[in-house]
mmCIF file of N, CA, C and O in Angstrom:
data_model
loop_
_atom_site.group_PDB
_atom_site.id
_atom_site.type_symbol
_atom_site.label_atom_id
_atom_site.label_comp_id
_atom_site.label_asym_id
_atom_site.label_seq_id
_atom_site.Cartn_x
_atom_site.Cartn_y
_atom_site.Cartn_z
ATOM 1 N N UNK A 1 -9.454 -7.215 -11.961
ATOM 2 C CA UNK A 1 -7.998 -7.292 -11.999
ATOM 3 C C UNK A 1 -7.550 -8.486 -11.161
ATOM 4 O O UNK A 1 -8.067 -8.749 -10.101
ATOM 5 N N UNK A 2 -6.564 -9.180 -11.636
ATOM 6 C CA UNK A 2 -6.131 -10.395 -10.964
ATOM 7 C C UNK A 2 -5.123 -10.147 -9.850
ATOM 8 O O UNK A 2 -4.992 -10.959 -8.963
ATOM 9 N N UNK A 3 -4.418 -9.039 -9.887
ATOM 10 C CA UNK A 3 -3.432 -8.740 -8.845
ATOM 11 C C UNK A 3 -4.055 -7.840 -7.787
ATOM 12 O O UNK A 3 -4.668 -6.833 -8.108
ATOM 13 N N UNK A 4 -3.896 -8.224 -6.526
ATOM 14 C CA UNK A 4 -4.411 -7.428 -5.418
ATOM 15 C C UNK A 4 -3.236 -6.884 -4.614
ATOM 16 O O UNK A 4 -2.350 -7.648 -4.222
ATOM 17 N N UNK A 5 -3.238 -5.593 -4.391
ATOM 18 C CA UNK A 5 -2.167 -4.956 -3.616
ATOM 19 C C UNK A 5 -2.259 -5.405 -2.162
ATOM 20 O O UNK A 5 -3.337 -5.459 -1.585
ATOM 21 N N UNK A 6 -1.124 -5.723 -1.568
ATOM 22 C CA UNK A 6 -1.037 -6.091 -0.159
ATOM 23 C C UNK A 6 -0.322 -4.982 0.592
ATOM 24 O O UNK A 6 0.579 -4.339 0.060
ATOM 25 N N UNK A 7 -0.728 -4.776 1.817
ATOM 26 C CA UNK A 7 -0.120 -3.728 2.654
ATOM 27 C C UNK A 7 1.110 -4.274 3.367
ATOM 28 O O UNK A 7 1.074 -5.330 3.965
ATOM 29 N N UNK A 8 2.199 -3.519 3.282
ATOM 30 C CA UNK A 8 3.424 -3.831 4.021
ATOM 31 C C UNK A 8 3.530 -2.801 5.139
ATOM 32 O O UNK A 8 3.448 -1.596 4.894
ATOM 33 N N UNK A 9 3.695 -3.265 6.373
ATOM 34 C CA UNK A 9 3.856 -2.367 7.511
ATOM 35 C C UNK A 9 5.218 -1.687 7.389
ATOM 36 O O UNK A 9 6.258 -2.343 7.485
ATOM 37 N N UNK A 10 5.220 -0.370 7.169
ATOM 38 C CA UNK A 10 6.475 0.353 6.939
ATOM 39 C C UNK A 10 7.343 0.434 8.194
ATOM 40 O O UNK A 10 8.559 0.608 8.094
ATOM 41 N N UNK A 11 6.745 0.307 9.371
ATOM 42 C CA UNK A 11 7.520 0.360 10.612
ATOM 43 C C UNK A 11 8.327 -0.916 10.816
ATOM 44 O O UNK A 11 9.491 -0.864 11.217
ATOM 45 N N UNK A 12 7.699 -2.062 10.545
ATOM 46 C CA UNK A 12 8.369 -3.341 10.772
ATOM 47 C C UNK A 12 8.852 -3.988 9.478
ATOM 48 O O UNK A 12 9.591 -4.963 9.524
ATOM 49 N N UNK A 13 8.398 -3.461 8.330
ATOM 50 C CA UNK A 13 8.695 -4.022 7.007
ATOM 51 C C UNK A 13 8.264 -5.489 6.912
ATOM 52 O O UNK A 13 8.920 -6.308 6.299
ATOM 53 N N UNK A 14 7.118 -5.794 7.551
ATOM 54 C CA UNK A 14 6.566 -7.140 7.515
ATOM 55 C C UNK A 14 5.270 -7.143 6.726
ATOM 56 O O UNK A 14 4.549 -6.150 6.670
ATOM 57 N N UNK A 15 4.998 -8.300 6.166
ATOM 58 C CA UNK A 15 3.815 -8.500 5.345
ATOM 59 C C UNK A 15 2.982 -9.604 5.970
ATOM 60 O O UNK A 15 3.506 -10.667 6.285
ATOM 61 N N UNK A 16 1.699 -9.344 6.162
ATOM 62 C CA UNK A 16 0.798 -10.363 6.697
ATOM 63 C C UNK A 16 -0.197 -10.752 5.619
ATOM 64 O O UNK A 16 -0.798 -9.888 4.977
ATOM 65 N N UNK A 17 -0.369 -12.071 5.437
ATOM 66 C CA UNK A 17 -1.304 -12.590 4.443
ATOM 67 C C UNK A 17 -2.248 -13.563 5.136
ATOM 68 O O UNK A 17 -1.798 -14.518 5.767
ATOM 69 N N UNK A 18 -3.539 -13.310 5.023
ATOM 70 C CA UNK A 18 -4.546 -14.223 5.560
ATOM 71 C C UNK A 18 -4.718 -15.349 4.544
ATOM 72 O O UNK A 18 -5.304 -15.148 3.485
ATOM 73 N N UNK A 19 -4.195 -16.523 4.869
ATOM 74 C CA UNK A 19 -4.200 -17.633 3.908
ATOM 75 C C UNK A 19 -5.573 -18.275 3.744
ATOM 76 O O UNK A 19 -5.762 -19.098 2.855
ATOM 77 N N UNK A 20 -6.538 -17.895 4.566
ATOM 78 C CA UNK A 20 -7.881 -18.447 4.411
ATOM 79 C C UNK A 20 -8.729 -17.634 3.440
ATOM 80 O O UNK A 20 -9.756 -18.102 2.971
ATOM 81 N N UNK A 21 -8.317 -16.417 3.103
ATOM 82 C CA UNK A 21 -9.107 -15.544 2.232
ATOM 83 C C UNK A 21 -9.089 -15.985 0.770
ATOM 84 O O UNK A 21 -10.145 -16.169 0.183
ATOM 85 N N UNK A 22 -7.926 -16.159 0.121
ATOM 86 C CA UNK A 22 -7.955 -16.602 -1.277
ATOM 87 C C UNK A 22 -8.405 -18.061 -1.368
ATOM 88 O O UNK A 22 -8.087 -18.874 -0.507
ATOM 89 N N UNK A 23 -9.144 -18.373 -2.443
ATOM 90 C CA UNK A 23 -9.549 -19.769 -2.654
ATOM 91 C C UNK A 23 -8.446 -20.490 -3.406
ATOM 92 O O UNK A 23 -7.916 -19.976 -4.383
ATOM 93 N N UNK A 24 -8.099 -21.672 -2.969
ATOM 94 C CA UNK A 24 -7.131 -22.499 -3.684
ATOM 95 C C UNK A 24 -5.708 -21.974 -3.594
ATOM 96 O O UNK A 24 -5.297 -21.378 -2.607
ATOM 97 N N UNK A 25 -4.963 -22.165 -4.688
ATOM 98 C CA UNK A 25 -3.550 -21.780 -4.735
ATOM 99 C C UNK A 25 -3.408 -20.306 -5.068
ATOM 100 O O UNK A 25 -4.211 -19.740 -5.805
ATOM 101 N N UNK A 26 -2.348 -19.702 -4.530
ATOM 102 C CA UNK A 26 -2.077 -18.307 -4.834
ATOM 103 C C UNK A 26 -0.580 -18.047 -4.774
ATOM 104 O O UNK A 26 0.187 -18.864 -4.262
ATOM 105 N N UNK A 27 -0.170 -16.914 -5.328
ATOM 106 C CA UNK A 27 1.235 -16.506 -5.317
ATOM 107 C C UNK A 27 1.322 -15.084 -4.797
ATOM 108 O O UNK A 27 0.440 -14.261 -5.060
ATOM 109 N N UNK A 28 2.392 -14.803 -4.052
ATOM 110 C CA UNK A 28 2.674 -13.451 -3.577
ATOM 111 C C UNK A 28 3.963 -13.004 -4.251
ATOM 112 O O UNK A 28 4.977 -13.694 -4.179
ATOM 113 N N UNK A 29 3.913 -11.847 -4.913
ATOM 114 C CA UNK A 29 5.081 -11.299 -5.608
ATOM 115 C C UNK A 29 5.488 -10.017 -4.890
ATOM 116 O O UNK A 29 4.658 -9.131 -4.671
ATOM 117 N N UNK A 30 6.773 -9.931 -4.515
ATOM 118 C CA UNK A 30 7.292 -8.760 -3.809
ATOM 119 C C UNK A 30 8.434 -8.176 -4.622
ATOM 120 O O UNK A 30 9.349 -8.890 -5.037
ATOM 121 N N UNK A 31 8.371 -6.855 -4.862
ATOM 122 C CA UNK A 31 9.433 -6.170 -5.603
ATOM 123 C C UNK A 31 9.376 -4.678 -5.275
ATOM 124 O O UNK A 31 8.291 -4.089 -5.251
ATOM 125 N N UNK A 32 10.515 -4.075 -5.043
ATOM 126 C CA UNK A 32 10.632 -2.634 -4.807
ATOM 127 C C UNK A 32 9.710 -2.131 -3.697
ATOM 128 O O UNK A 32 9.084 -1.082 -3.815
ATOM 129 N N UNK A 33 9.589 -2.881 -2.622
ATOM 130 C CA UNK A 33 8.775 -2.439 -1.501
ATOM 131 C C UNK A 33 7.281 -2.566 -1.709
ATOM 132 O O UNK A 33 6.500 -2.074 -0.895
ATOM 133 N N UNK A 34 6.848 -3.185 -2.806
ATOM 134 C CA UNK A 34 5.432 -3.423 -3.064
ATOM 135 C C UNK A 34 5.187 -4.921 -3.090
ATOM 136 O O UNK A 34 6.047 -5.686 -3.517
ATOM 137 N N UNK A 35 4.002 -5.323 -2.644
ATOM 138 C CA UNK A 35 3.626 -6.735 -2.651
ATOM 139 C C UNK A 35 2.245 -6.871 -3.273
ATOM 140 O O UNK A 35 1.358 -6.056 -3.018
ATOM 141 N N UNK A 36 2.096 -7.894 -4.105
ATOM 142 C CA UNK A 36 0.804 -8.171 -4.732
ATOM 143 C C UNK A 36 0.523 -9.655 -4.653
ATOM 144 O O UNK A 36 1.425 -10.482 -4.725
ATOM 145 N N UNK A 37 -0.770 -9.976 -4.506
ATOM 146 C CA UNK A 37 -1.226 -11.351 -4.403
ATOM 147 C C UNK A 37 -2.065 -11.668 -5.633
ATOM 148 O O UNK A 37 -2.833 -10.826 -6.103
ATOM 149 N N UNK A 38 -1.916 -12.869 -6.156
ATOM 150 C CA UNK A 38 -2.742 -13.319 -7.267
ATOM 151 C C UNK A 38 -3.159 -14.761 -7.046
ATOM 152 O O UNK A 38 -2.365 -15.573 -6.571
ATOM 153 N N UNK A 39 -4.416 -15.045 -7.352
ATOM 154 C CA UNK A 39 -4.878 -16.426 -7.301
ATOM 155 C C UNK A 39 -4.423 -17.118 -8.579
ATOM 156 O O UNK A 39 -4.429 -16.523 -9.654
ATOM 157 N N UNK A 40 -4.004 -18.368 -8.461
ATOM 158 C CA UNK A 40 -3.535 -19.125 -9.612
ATOM 159 C C UNK A 40 -4.714 -19.829 -10.286
ATOM 160 O O UNK A 40 -5.633 -20.291 -9.605
ATOM 161 N N UNK A 41 -4.697 -19.911 -11.623
ATOM 162 C CA UNK A 41 -5.820 -20.538 -12.327
ATOM 163 C C UNK A 41 -5.861 -22.051 -12.095
ATOM 164 O O UNK A 41 -4.839 -22.671 -11.787
ATOM 165 N N UNK A 42 -7.047 -22.637 -12.265
ATOM 166 C CA UNK A 42 -7.219 -24.078 -12.114
ATOM 167 C C UNK A 42 -6.398 -24.833 -13.161
ATOM 168 O O UNK A 42 -5.787 -25.840 -12.870
ATOM 169 N N UNK A 43 -6.414 -24.342 -14.398
ATOM 170 C CA UNK A 43 -5.661 -24.944 -15.499
ATOM 171 C C UNK A 43 -4.979 -23.799 -16.244
ATOM 172 O O UNK A 43 -5.650 -22.914 -16.753
ATOM 173 N N UNK A 44 -3.671 -23.814 -16.302
ATOM 174 C CA UNK A 44 -2.985 -22.754 -17.039
ATOM 175 C C UNK A 44 -1.617 -22.455 -16.462
ATOM 176 O O UNK A 44 -1.090 -23.174 -15.630
ATOM 177 N N UNK A 45 -1.074 -21.353 -16.940
ATOM 178 C CA UNK A 45 0.254 -20.912 -16.524
ATOM 179 C C UNK A 45 0.173 -19.487 -16.016
ATOM 180 O O UNK A 45 -0.600 -18.679 -16.518
ATOM 181 N N UNK A 46 1.003 -19.192 -15.028
ATOM 182 C CA UNK A 46 1.191 -17.829 -14.568
ATOM 183 C C UNK A 46 2.685 -17.556 -14.643
ATOM 184 O O UNK A 46 3.470 -18.245 -14.002
ATOM 185 N N UNK A 47 3.061 -16.584 -15.463
ATOM 186 C CA UNK A 47 4.481 -16.257 -15.650
ATOM 187 C C UNK A 47 4.779 -14.920 -14.999
ATOM 188 O O UNK A 47 4.058 -13.948 -15.192
ATOM 189 N N UNK A 48 5.870 -14.887 -14.237
ATOM 190 C CA UNK A 48 6.349 -13.649 -13.642
ATOM 191 C C UNK A 48 7.529 -13.197 -14.490
ATOM 192 O O UNK A 48 8.573 -13.852 -14.510
ATOM 193 N N UNK A 49 7.344 -12.104 -15.211
ATOM 194 C CA UNK A 49 8.361 -11.591 -16.140
ATOM 195 C C UNK A 49 9.207 -10.554 -15.408
ATOM 196 O O UNK A 49 8.675 -9.607 -14.823
ATOM 197 N N UNK A 50 10.530 -10.758 -15.435
ATOM 198 C CA UNK A 50 11.444 -9.818 -14.791
ATOM 199 C C UNK A 50 12.348 -9.169 -15.831
ATOM 200 O O UNK A 50 12.580 -9.716 -16.911
ATOM 201 N N UNK A 51 12.852 -7.985 -15.486
ATOM 202 C CA UNK A 51 13.806 -7.276 -16.328
ATOM 203 C C UNK A 51 14.745 -6.518 -15.401
ATOM 204 O O UNK A 51 14.294 -5.724 -14.570
ATOM 205 N N UNK A 52 16.024 -6.778 -15.535
ATOM 206 C CA UNK A 52 17.069 -6.153 -14.726
ATOM 207 C C UNK A 52 16.782 -6.291 -13.224
ATOM 208 O O UNK A 52 16.920 -5.355 -12.448
ATOM 209 N N UNK A 53 16.357 -7.491 -12.833
ATOM 210 C CA UNK A 53 16.147 -7.782 -11.425
ATOM 211 C C UNK A 53 14.860 -7.258 -10.829
ATOM 212 O O UNK A 53 14.665 -7.330 -9.618
ATOM 213 N N UNK A 54 13.976 -6.727 -11.651
ATOM 214 C CA UNK A 54 12.706 -6.199 -11.163
ATOM 215 C C UNK A 54 11.558 -6.890 -11.877
ATOM 216 O O UNK A 54 11.667 -7.284 -13.031
ATOM 217 N N UNK A 55 10.432 -6.995 -11.193
ATOM 218 C CA UNK A 55 9.249 -7.600 -11.794
ATOM 219 C C UNK A 55 8.656 -6.599 -12.775
ATOM 220 O O UNK A 55 8.356 -5.459 -12.415
ATOM 221 N N UNK A 56 8.525 -7.028 -14.009
ATOM 222 C CA UNK A 56 7.993 -6.166 -15.065
ATOM 223 C C UNK A 56 6.489 -6.377 -15.235
ATOM 224 O O UNK A 56 5.734 -5.436 -15.362
ATOM 225 N N UNK A 57 6.058 -7.656 -15.262
ATOM 226 C CA UNK A 57 4.635 -7.967 -15.425
ATOM 227 C C UNK A 57 4.362 -9.390 -14.995
ATOM 228 O O UNK A 57 5.274 -10.198 -14.863
ATOM 229 N N UNK A 58 3.089 -9.693 -14.800
ATOM 230 C CA UNK A 58 2.634 -11.037 -14.507
ATOM 231 C C UNK A 58 1.654 -11.409 -15.615
ATOM 232 O O UNK A 58 0.671 -10.682 -15.856
ATOM 233 N N UNK A 59 1.946 -12.499 -16.322
ATOM 234 C CA UNK A 59 1.117 -12.914 -17.450
ATOM 235 C C UNK A 59 0.362 -14.204 -17.104
ATOM 236 O O UNK A 59 0.923 -15.101 -16.498
ATOM 237 N N UNK A 60 -0.888 -14.248 -17.535
ATOM 238 C CA UNK A 60 -1.737 -15.407 -17.280
ATOM 239 C C UNK A 60 -2.105 -16.047 -18.601
ATOM 240 O O UNK A 60 -2.468 -15.377 -19.551
ATOM 241 N N UNK A 61 -1.976 -17.368 -18.673
ATOM 242 C CA UNK A 61 -2.385 -18.144 -19.840
ATOM 243 C C UNK A 61 -3.255 -19.282 -19.313
ATOM 244 O O UNK A 61 -2.743 -20.258 -18.788
ATOM 245 N N UNK A 62 -4.569 -19.094 -19.405
ATOM 246 C CA UNK A 62 -5.499 -20.065 -18.846
ATOM 247 C C UNK A 62 -6.068 -20.955 -19.938
ATOM 248 O O UNK A 62 -6.185 -20.562 -21.080
ATOM 249 N N UNK A 63 -6.403 -22.154 -19.554
ATOM 250 C CA UNK A 63 -7.018 -23.083 -20.479
ATOM 251 C C UNK A 63 -7.739 -24.169 -19.706
ATOM 252 O O UNK A 63 -7.763 -24.173 -18.483
ATOM 253 N N UNK A 64 -8.354 -25.044 -20.445
ATOM 254 C CA UNK A 64 -9.067 -26.143 -19.826
ATOM 255 C C UNK A 64 -8.937 -27.358 -20.726
ATOM 256 O O UNK A 64 -9.034 -27.244 -21.948
ATOM 257 N N UNK A 65 -8.692 -28.514 -20.121
ATOM 258 C CA UNK A 65 -8.535 -29.728 -20.918
ATOM 259 C C UNK A 65 -9.859 -30.125 -21.537
ATOM 260 O O UNK A 65 -10.912 -29.975 -20.937
ATOM 261 N N UNK A 66 -9.806 -30.661 -22.746
ATOM 262 C CA UNK A 66 -11.008 -31.028 -23.493
ATOM 263 C C UNK A 66 -11.482 -32.394 -23.146
ATOM 264 O O UNK A 66 -10.912 -33.322 -22.926
#
């Protein structure tokens, strides 16, 4: 699975991300008190689909130049 759940400290409502753990570029998506991290592909698109102000899904379209 490409999305990894991140822990939010409920006492402080803060999120800590170790930026040395993921390789390369990554995105953090936060919605409704949940946070998820995804690594971005080397070549491709990552779309964050929303509906009525909430994240509905994250779509990946990967490719490689010929």
